[in-house]
Amino acid sequence: MRIGLISDIHSNIHALEAVLERLKDCEKTICLGDLVGYGAHPNECVGRVKGLEIPCVLGNHDAACIGLLSLGWFNPYAAIAARWTMEEELTRSSRDYLRGLPRSRRTDGFHLVHGSPREPTTEYLTDTHQAGASFEICADQAILVGHTHVPLVFVERDGVKELVPVEGGWISYRESRIIYNPGGVGQPRDGDPRAAYAIIDTSEGRIGQFRAEYDVESARADIIEAGLPRILGDRLTLGR
Ligand code: ZN
């Protein structure tokens, strides 16, 4: 079975549609949260994910936009977008969907969280020390995380090793336990503006890393037209 793996959509419907087009041959998709925040199309993104009826977990921006996390955690631009999303945009149906998302869940033998197993919604998993702590409290063969918007893998083999997945490359979760972060669909931060996503190949026990071109300029223009901070549009063109 092939399972699409997406995270950090951030109200960017242009990027989401481009990635879903690439995943249309997958039997399933998994979403690691942050459907909303930063971008101009929160309801469209929530509606699209909801309509797919896929396993999804709550992200920190999702939590903030339904009043479950203080905006004090956010930088000023993120806070402006979160407040706009919460107070002016989100429909009742979108709010209800986000409110129903668990902070962690298991599906098909994978452990899903937005941040990390010990802080499911808020911890940024960025080093081998944190990854080691996650492996310790979690028995699953593959832990799937998002939140940093940067593709990154931790492998448990003679300690914990960190590696950056290359586009088109595959990493086994059968030989060693892994923590896999596919990067961000709607706001990549690794210097590549293309939408990042991954594909799980369960028959081979491996995960592959991919990118999708999308209409970045329209996503940027929509952010500016919505009256959101211009920098949130400009950063999409830089992948930062
Ligand atoms: Zn995010």
PDB file of N, CA and C in Angstrom, residues 67-141:
ATOM      1  N   GLY A  67      -8.756  28.461  20.016  1.00  0.00           N
ATOM      2  CA  GLY A  67      -8.703  28.936  21.399  1.00  0.00           C
ATOM      3  C   GLY A  67      -8.125  27.951  22.399  1.00  0.00           C
ATOM      4  N   LEU A  68      -7.412  26.918  21.921  1.00  0.00           N
ATOM      5  CA  LEU A  68      -6.851  25.921  22.842  1.00  0.00           C
ATOM      6  C   LEU A  68      -5.385  26.178  23.174  1.00  0.00           C
ATOM      7  N   LEU A  69      -4.792  27.208  22.527  1.00  0.00           N
ATOM      8  CA  LEU A  69      -3.375  27.518  22.771  1.00  0.00           C
ATOM      9  C   LEU A  69      -3.231  29.035  22.697  1.00  0.00           C
ATOM     10  N   SER A  70      -2.495  29.605  23.652  1.00  0.00           N
ATOM     11  CA  SER A  70      -2.338  31.053  23.693  1.00  0.00           C
ATOM     12  C   SER A  70      -1.554  31.571  22.488  1.00  0.00           C
ATOM     13  N   LEU A  71      -1.993  32.706  21.951  1.00  0.00           N
ATOM     14  CA  LEU A  71      -1.274  33.330  20.836  1.00  0.00           C
ATOM     15  C   LEU A  71       0.053  33.917  21.305  1.00  0.00           C
ATOM     16  N   GLY A  72       0.256  33.957  22.619  1.00  0.00           N
ATOM     17  CA  GLY A  72       1.521  34.437  23.177  1.00  0.00           C
ATOM     18  C   GLY A  72       2.705  33.579  22.751  1.00  0.00           C
ATOM     19  N   TRP A  73       2.453  32.353  22.284  1.00  0.00           N
ATOM     20  CA  TRP A  73       3.528  31.473  21.810  1.00  0.00           C
ATOM     21  C   TRP A  73       4.019  31.871  20.420  1.00  0.00           C
ATOM     22  N   PHE A  74       3.250  32.717  19.724  1.00  0.00           N
ATOM     23  CA  PHE A  74       3.532  32.963  18.311  1.00  0.00           C
ATOM     24  C   PHE A  74       4.296  34.261  18.094  1.00  0.00           C
ATOM     25  N   ASN A  75       5.052  34.320  16.985  1.00  0.00           N
ATOM     26  CA  ASN A  75       5.655  35.597  16.605  1.00  0.00           C
ATOM     27  C   ASN A  75       4.511  36.522  16.158  1.00  0.00           C
ATOM     28  N   PRO A  76       4.768  37.830  16.115  1.00  0.00           N
ATOM     29  CA  PRO A  76       3.664  38.784  15.864  1.00  0.00           C
ATOM     30  C   PRO A  76       2.911  38.524  14.552  1.00  0.00           C
ATOM     31  N   TYR A  77       3.607  38.126  13.491  1.00  0.00           N
ATOM     32  CA  TYR A  77       2.943  37.901  12.204  1.00  0.00           C
ATOM     33  C   TYR A  77       2.068  36.652  12.253  1.00  0.00           C
ATOM     34  N   ALA A  78       2.594  35.595  12.884  1.00  0.00           N
ATOM     35  CA  ALA A  78       1.804  34.371  13.032  1.00  0.00           C
ATOM     36  C   ALA A  78       0.567  34.641  13.879  1.00  0.00           C
ATOM     37  N   ALA A  79       0.734  35.485  14.911  1.00  0.00           N
ATOM     38  CA  ALA A  79      -0.390  35.797  15.800  1.00  0.00           C
ATOM     39  C   ALA A  79      -1.476  36.580  15.063  1.00  0.00           C
ATOM     40  N   ILE A  80      -1.063  37.513  14.189  1.00  0.00           N
ATOM     41  CA  ILE A  80      -2.045  38.285  13.417  1.00  0.00           C
ATOM     42  C   ILE A  80      -2.856  37.337  12.527  1.00  0.00           C
ATOM     43  N   ALA A  81      -2.166  36.411  11.865  1.00  0.00           N
ATOM     44  CA  ALA A  81      -2.855  35.471  10.971  1.00  0.00           C
ATOM     45  C   ALA A  81      -3.762  34.525  11.764  1.00  0.00           C
ATOM     46  N   ALA A  82      -3.294  34.105  12.927  1.00  0.00           N
ATOM     47  CA  ALA A  82      -4.109  33.195  13.749  1.00  0.00           C
ATOM     48  C   ALA A  82      -5.371  33.901  14.245  1.00  0.00           C
ATOM     49  N   ARG A  83      -5.206  35.177  14.647  1.00  0.00           N
ATOM     50  CA  ARG A  83      -6.375  35.933  15.136  1.00  0.00           C
ATOM     51  C   ARG A  83      -7.378  36.157  13.999  1.00  0.00           C
ATOM     52  N   TRP A  84      -6.873  36.505  12.826  1.00  0.00           N
ATOM     53  CA  TRP A  84      -7.734  36.685  11.636  1.00  0.00           C
ATOM     54  C   TRP A  84      -8.478  35.377  11.331  1.00  0.00           C
ATOM     55  N   THR A  85      -7.754  34.260  11.369  1.00  0.00           N
ATOM     56  CA  THR A  85      -8.359  32.960  11.082  1.00  0.00           C
ATOM     57  C   THR A  85      -9.463  32.655  12.089  1.00  0.00           C
ATOM     58  N   MET A  86      -9.155  32.889  13.360  1.00  0.00           N
ATOM     59  CA  MET A  86     -10.081  32.537  14.441  1.00  0.00           C
ATOM     60  C   MET A  86     -11.300  33.458  14.459  1.00  0.00           C
ATOM     61  N   GLU A  87     -11.038  34.787  14.363  1.00  0.00           N
ATOM     62  CA  GLU A  87     -12.123  35.742  14.603  1.00  0.00           C
ATOM     63  C   GLU A  87     -12.904  36.110  13.353  1.00  0.00           C
ATOM     64  N   GLU A  88     -12.262  36.020  12.181  1.00  0.00           N
ATOM     65  CA  GLU A  88     -12.958  36.493  10.976  1.00  0.00           C
ATOM     66  C   GLU A  88     -13.267  35.404   9.970  1.00  0.00           C
ATOM     67  N   GLU A  89     -12.584  34.289  10.053  1.00  0.00           N
ATOM     68  CA  GLU A  89     -12.687  33.333   8.954  1.00  0.00           C
ATOM     69  C   GLU A  89     -13.354  31.999   9.294  1.00  0.00           C
ATOM     70  N   LEU A  90     -12.849  31.310  10.288  1.00  0.00           N
ATOM     71  CA  LEU A  90     -13.265  29.916  10.494  1.00  0.00           C
ATOM     72  C   LEU A  90     -14.771  29.770  10.665  1.00  0.00           C
ATOM     73  N   THR A  91     -15.363  28.902   9.868  1.00  0.00           N
ATOM     74  CA  THR A  91     -16.783  28.617  10.013  1.00  0.00           C
ATOM     75  C   THR A  91     -16.972  27.644  11.177  1.00  0.00           C
ATOM     76  N   ARG A  92     -18.198  27.509  11.592  1.00  0.00           N
ATOM     77  CA  ARG A  92     -18.497  26.578  12.669  1.00  0.00           C
ATOM     78  C   ARG A  92     -18.072  25.162  12.293  1.00  0.00           C
ATOM     79  N   SER A  93     -18.342  24.796  11.045  1.00  0.00           N
ATOM     80  CA  SER A  93     -17.993  23.456  10.577  1.00  0.00           C
ATOM     81  C   SER A  93     -16.478  23.223  10.627  1.00  0.00           C
ATOM     82  N   SER A  94     -15.695  24.230  10.230  1.00  0.00           N
ATOM     83  CA  SER A  94     -14.228  24.101  10.298  1.00  0.00           C
ATOM     84  C   SER A  94     -13.766  23.981  11.745  1.00  0.00           C
ATOM     85  N   ARG A  95     -14.322  24.832  12.592  1.00  0.00           N
ATOM     86  CA  ARG A  95     -13.952  24.790  14.021  1.00  0.00           C
ATOM     87  C   ARG A  95     -14.260  23.425  14.619  1.00  0.00           C
ATOM     88  N   ASP A  96     -15.446  22.898  14.302  1.00  0.00           N
ATOM     89  CA  ASP A  96     -15.845  21.595  14.849  1.00  0.00           C
ATOM     90  C   ASP A  96     -14.891  20.498  14.395  1.00  0.00           C
ATOM     91  N   TYR A  97     -14.472  20.573  13.131  1.00  0.00           N
ATOM     92  CA  TYR A  97     -13.544  19.555  12.634  1.00  0.00           C
ATOM     93  C   TYR A  97     -12.216  19.624  13.401  1.00  0.00           C
ATOM     94  N   LEU A  98     -11.675  20.837  13.534  1.00  0.00           N
ATOM     95  CA  LEU A  98     -10.386  20.991  14.235  1.00  0.00           C
ATOM     96  C   LEU A  98     -10.509  20.563  15.693  1.00  0.00           C
ATOM     97  N   ARG A  99     -11.636  20.910  16.305  1.00  0.00           N
ATOM     98  CA  ARG A  99     -11.838  20.562  17.710  1.00  0.00           C
ATOM     99  C   ARG A  99     -11.892  19.045  17.903  1.00  0.00           C
ATOM    100  N   GLY A 100     -12.288  18.333  16.881  1.00  0.00           N
ATOM    101  CA  GLY A 100     -12.400  16.879  16.973  1.00  0.00           C
ATOM    102  C   GLY A 100     -11.088  16.141  16.726  1.00  0.00           C
ATOM    103  N   LEU A 101     -10.022  16.872  16.359  1.00  0.00           N
ATOM    104  CA  LEU A 101      -8.754  16.192  16.054  1.00  0.00           C
ATOM    105  C   LEU A 101      -8.026  15.780  17.329  1.00  0.00           C
ATOM    106  N   PRO A 102      -7.495  14.555  17.375  1.00  0.00           N
ATOM    107  CA  PRO A 102      -6.689  14.142  18.526  1.00  0.00           C
ATOM    108  C   PRO A 102      -5.302  14.757  18.458  1.00  0.00           C
ATOM    109  N   ARG A 103      -4.598  14.813  19.587  1.00  0.00           N
ATOM    110  CA  ARG A 103      -3.222  15.341  19.582  1.00  0.00           C
ATOM    111  C   ARG A 103      -2.223  14.282  19.133  1.00  0.00           C
ATOM    112  N   SER A 104      -2.576  13.029  19.303  1.00  0.00           N
ATOM    113  CA  SER A 104      -1.747  11.955  18.749  1.00  0.00           C
ATOM    114  C   SER A 104      -2.653  10.785  18.423  1.00  0.00           C
ATOM    115  N   ARG A 105      -2.208   9.936  17.523  1.00  0.00           N
ATOM    116  CA  ARG A 105      -2.998   8.755  17.195  1.00  0.00           C
ATOM    117  C   ARG A 105      -2.107   7.722  16.508  1.00  0.00           C
ATOM    118  N   ARG A 106      -2.592   6.512  16.433  1.00  0.00           N
ATOM    119  CA  ARG A 106      -1.880   5.459  15.713  1.00  0.00           C
ATOM    120  C   ARG A 106      -2.733   5.027  14.538  1.00  0.00           C
ATOM    121  N   THR A 107      -2.084   4.815  13.402  1.00  0.00           N
ATOM    122  CA  THR A 107      -2.806   4.287  12.256  1.00  0.00           C
ATOM    123  C   THR A 107      -1.848   3.444  11.421  1.00  0.00           C
ATOM    124  N   ASP A 108      -2.296   2.280  11.008  1.00  0.00           N
ATOM    125  CA  ASP A 108      -1.486   1.360  10.195  1.00  0.00           C
ATOM    126  C   ASP A 108      -0.101   1.110  10.794  1.00  0.00           C
ATOM    127  N   GLY A 109      -0.012   1.104  12.124  1.00  0.00           N
ATOM    128  CA  GLY A 109       1.275   0.838  12.782  1.00  0.00           C
ATOM    129  C   GLY A 109       2.178   2.058  12.908  1.00  0.00           C
ATOM    130  N   PHE A 110       1.711   3.226  12.503  1.00  0.00           N
ATOM    131  CA  PHE A 110       2.494   4.459  12.611  1.00  0.00           C
ATOM    132  C   PHE A 110       1.977   5.304  13.771  1.00  0.00           C
ATOM    133  N   HIS A 111       2.921   5.990  14.429  1.00  0.00           N
ATOM    134  CA  HIS A 111       2.573   6.898  15.518  1.00  0.00           C
ATOM    135  C   HIS A 111       2.555   8.318  14.944  1.00  0.00           C
ATOM    136  N   LEU A 112       1.431   8.988  15.027  1.00  0.00           N
ATOM    137  CA  LEU A 112       1.263  10.313  14.410  1.00  0.00           C
ATOM    138  C   LEU A 112       1.185  11.406  15.478  1.00  0.00           C
ATOM    139  N   VAL A 113       2.042  12.407  15.358  1.00  0.00           N
ATOM    140  CA  VAL A 113       1.920  13.603  16.192  1.00  0.00           C
ATOM    141  C   VAL A 113       2.322  14.812  15.347  1.00  0.00           C
ATOM    142  N   HIS A 114       1.907  16.004  15.769  1.00  0.00           N
ATOM    143  CA  HIS A 114       2.371  17.201  15.061  1.00  0.00           C
ATOM    144  C   HIS A 114       3.805  17.543  15.495  1.00  0.00           C
ATOM    145  N   GLY A 115       4.034  17.532  16.823  1.00  0.00           N
ATOM    146  CA  GLY A 115       5.333  17.948  17.344  1.00  0.00           C
ATOM    147  C   GLY A 115       6.251  16.788  17.679  1.00  0.00           C
ATOM    148  N   SER A 116       5.964  16.111  18.798  1.00  0.00           N
ATOM    149  CA  SER A 116       6.793  14.980  19.230  1.00  0.00           C
ATOM    150  C   SER A 116       5.945  14.096  20.143  1.00  0.00           C
ATOM    151  N   PRO A 117       6.380  12.865  20.390  1.00  0.00           N
ATOM    152  CA  PRO A 117       5.593  12.006  21.285  1.00  0.00           C
ATOM    153  C   PRO A 117       5.456  12.577  22.697  1.00  0.00           C
ATOM    154  N   ARG A 118       6.488  13.296  23.198  1.00  0.00           N
ATOM    155  CA  ARG A 118       6.335  13.790  24.579  1.00  0.00           C
ATOM    156  C   ARG A 118       5.591  15.110  24.667  1.00  0.00           C
ATOM    157  N   GLU A 119       5.643  15.912  23.629  1.00  0.00           N
ATOM    158  CA  GLU A 119       4.834  17.147  23.571  1.00  0.00           C
ATOM    159  C   GLU A 119       4.131  17.142  22.222  1.00  0.00           C
ATOM    160  N   PRO A 120       3.012  16.431  22.104  1.00  0.00           N
ATOM    161  CA  PRO A 120       2.446  16.140  20.782  1.00  0.00           C
ATOM    162  C   PRO A 120       2.115  17.358  19.921  1.00  0.00           C
ATOM    163  N   THR A 121       1.790  18.469  20.548  1.00  0.00           N
ATOM    164  CA  THR A 121       1.371  19.614  19.743  1.00  0.00           C
ATOM    165  C   THR A 121       2.459  20.670  19.596  1.00  0.00           C
ATOM    166  N   THR A 122       3.409  20.730  20.543  1.00  0.00           N
ATOM    167  CA  THR A 122       4.254  21.922  20.581  1.00  0.00           C
ATOM    168  C   THR A 122       5.769  21.718  20.461  1.00  0.00           C
ATOM    169  N   GLU A 123       6.306  20.523  20.715  1.00  0.00           N
ATOM    170  CA  GLU A 123       7.774  20.388  20.696  1.00  0.00           C
ATOM    171  C   GLU A 123       8.316  20.314  19.259  1.00  0.00           C
ATOM    172  N   TYR A 124       9.352  21.116  18.984  1.00  0.00           N
ATOM    173  CA  TYR A 124      10.037  21.035  17.688  1.00  0.00           C
ATOM    174  C   TYR A 124      11.135  19.981  17.796  1.00  0.00           C
ATOM    175  N   LEU A 125      11.001  18.898  17.059  1.00  0.00           N
ATOM    176  CA  LEU A 125      12.006  17.826  17.102  1.00  0.00           C
ATOM    177  C   LEU A 125      13.123  18.161  16.129  1.00  0.00           C
ATOM    178  N   THR A 126      14.227  18.676  16.654  1.00  0.00           N
ATOM    179  CA  THR A 126      15.281  19.166  15.759  1.00  0.00           C
ATOM    180  C   THR A 126      16.652  18.551  16.017  1.00  0.00           C
ATOM    181  N   ASP A 127      16.821  17.788  17.110  1.00  0.00           N
ATOM    182  CA  ASP A 127      18.164  17.206  17.316  1.00  0.00           C
ATOM    183  C   ASP A 127      18.078  15.764  17.818  1.00  0.00           C
ATOM    184  N   THR A 128      19.225  15.093  17.794  1.00  0.00           N
ATOM    185  CA  THR A 128      19.259  13.670  18.103  1.00  0.00           C
ATOM    186  C   THR A 128      18.946  13.404  19.576  1.00  0.00           C
ATOM    187  N   HIS A 129      19.249  14.363  20.436  1.00  0.00           N
ATOM    188  CA  HIS A 129      18.942  14.205  21.856  1.00  0.00           C
ATOM    189  C   HIS A 129      17.421  14.117  22.058  1.00  0.00           C
ATOM    190  N   GLN A 130      16.698  15.063  21.449  1.00  0.00           N
ATOM    191  CA  GLN A 130      15.226  15.038  21.539  1.00  0.00           C
ATOM    192  C   GLN A 130      14.672  13.783  20.875  1.00  0.00           C
ATOM    193  N   ALA A 131      15.263  13.406  19.748  1.00  0.00           N
ATOM    194  CA  ALA A 131      14.788  12.233  19.030  1.00  0.00           C
ATOM    195  C   ALA A 131      14.955  10.982  19.894  1.00  0.00           C
ATOM    196  N   GLY A 132      16.094  10.895  20.615  1.00  0.00           N
ATOM    197  CA  GLY A 132      16.336   9.761  21.498  1.00  0.00           C
ATOM    198  C   GLY A 132      15.263   9.655  22.570  1.00  0.00           C
ATOM    199  N   ALA A 133      14.880  10.794  23.132  1.00  0.00           N
ATOM    200  CA  ALA A 133      13.835  10.807  24.161  1.00  0.00           C
ATOM    201  C   ALA A 133      12.507  10.335  23.572  1.00  0.00           C
ATOM    202  N   SER A 134      12.245  10.694  22.307  1.00  0.00           N
ATOM    203  CA  SER A 134      11.005  10.271  21.652  1.00  0.00           C
ATOM    204  C   SER A 134      11.002   8.764  21.415  1.00  0.00           C
ATOM    205  N   PHE A 135      12.132   8.229  20.959  1.00  0.00           N
ATOM    206  CA  PHE A 135      12.216   6.782  20.754  1.00  0.00           C
ATOM    207  C   PHE A 135      11.984   6.035  22.062  1.00  0.00           C
ATOM    208  N   GLU A 136      12.488   6.622  23.165  1.00  0.00           N
ATOM    209  CA  GLU A 136      12.390   5.953  24.457  1.00  0.00           C
ATOM    210  C   GLU A 136      10.958   5.790  24.942  1.00  0.00           C
ATOM    211  N   ILE A 137      10.115   6.792  24.675  1.00  0.00           N
ATOM    212  CA  ILE A 137       8.757   6.732  25.229  1.00  0.00           C
ATOM    213  C   ILE A 137       7.754   6.175  24.225  1.00  0.00           C
ATOM    214  N   CYS A 138       8.230   5.711  23.090  1.00  0.00           N
ATOM    215  CA  CYS A 138       7.323   5.314  22.024  1.00  0.00           C
ATOM    216  C   CYS A 138       7.847   4.016  21.399  1.00  0.00           C
ATOM    217  N   ALA A 139       7.013   2.990  21.334  1.00  0.00           N
ATOM    218  CA  ALA A 139       7.490   1.678  20.877  1.00  0.00           C
ATOM    219  C   ALA A 139       7.324   1.462  19.372  1.00  0.00           C
ATOM    220  N   ASP A 140       6.685   2.385  18.694  1.00  0.00           N
ATOM    221  CA  ASP A 140       6.357   2.151  17.288  1.00  0.00           C
ATOM    222  C   ASP A 140       7.589   2.176  16.380  1.00  0.00           C
ATOM    223  N   GLN A 141       7.504   1.471  15.283  1.00  0.00           N
ATOM    224  CA  GLN A 141       8.616   1.349  14.343  1.00  0.00           C
ATOM    225  C   GLN A 141       8.871   2.675  13.626  1.00  0.00           C
TER     226      GLN A 141
END
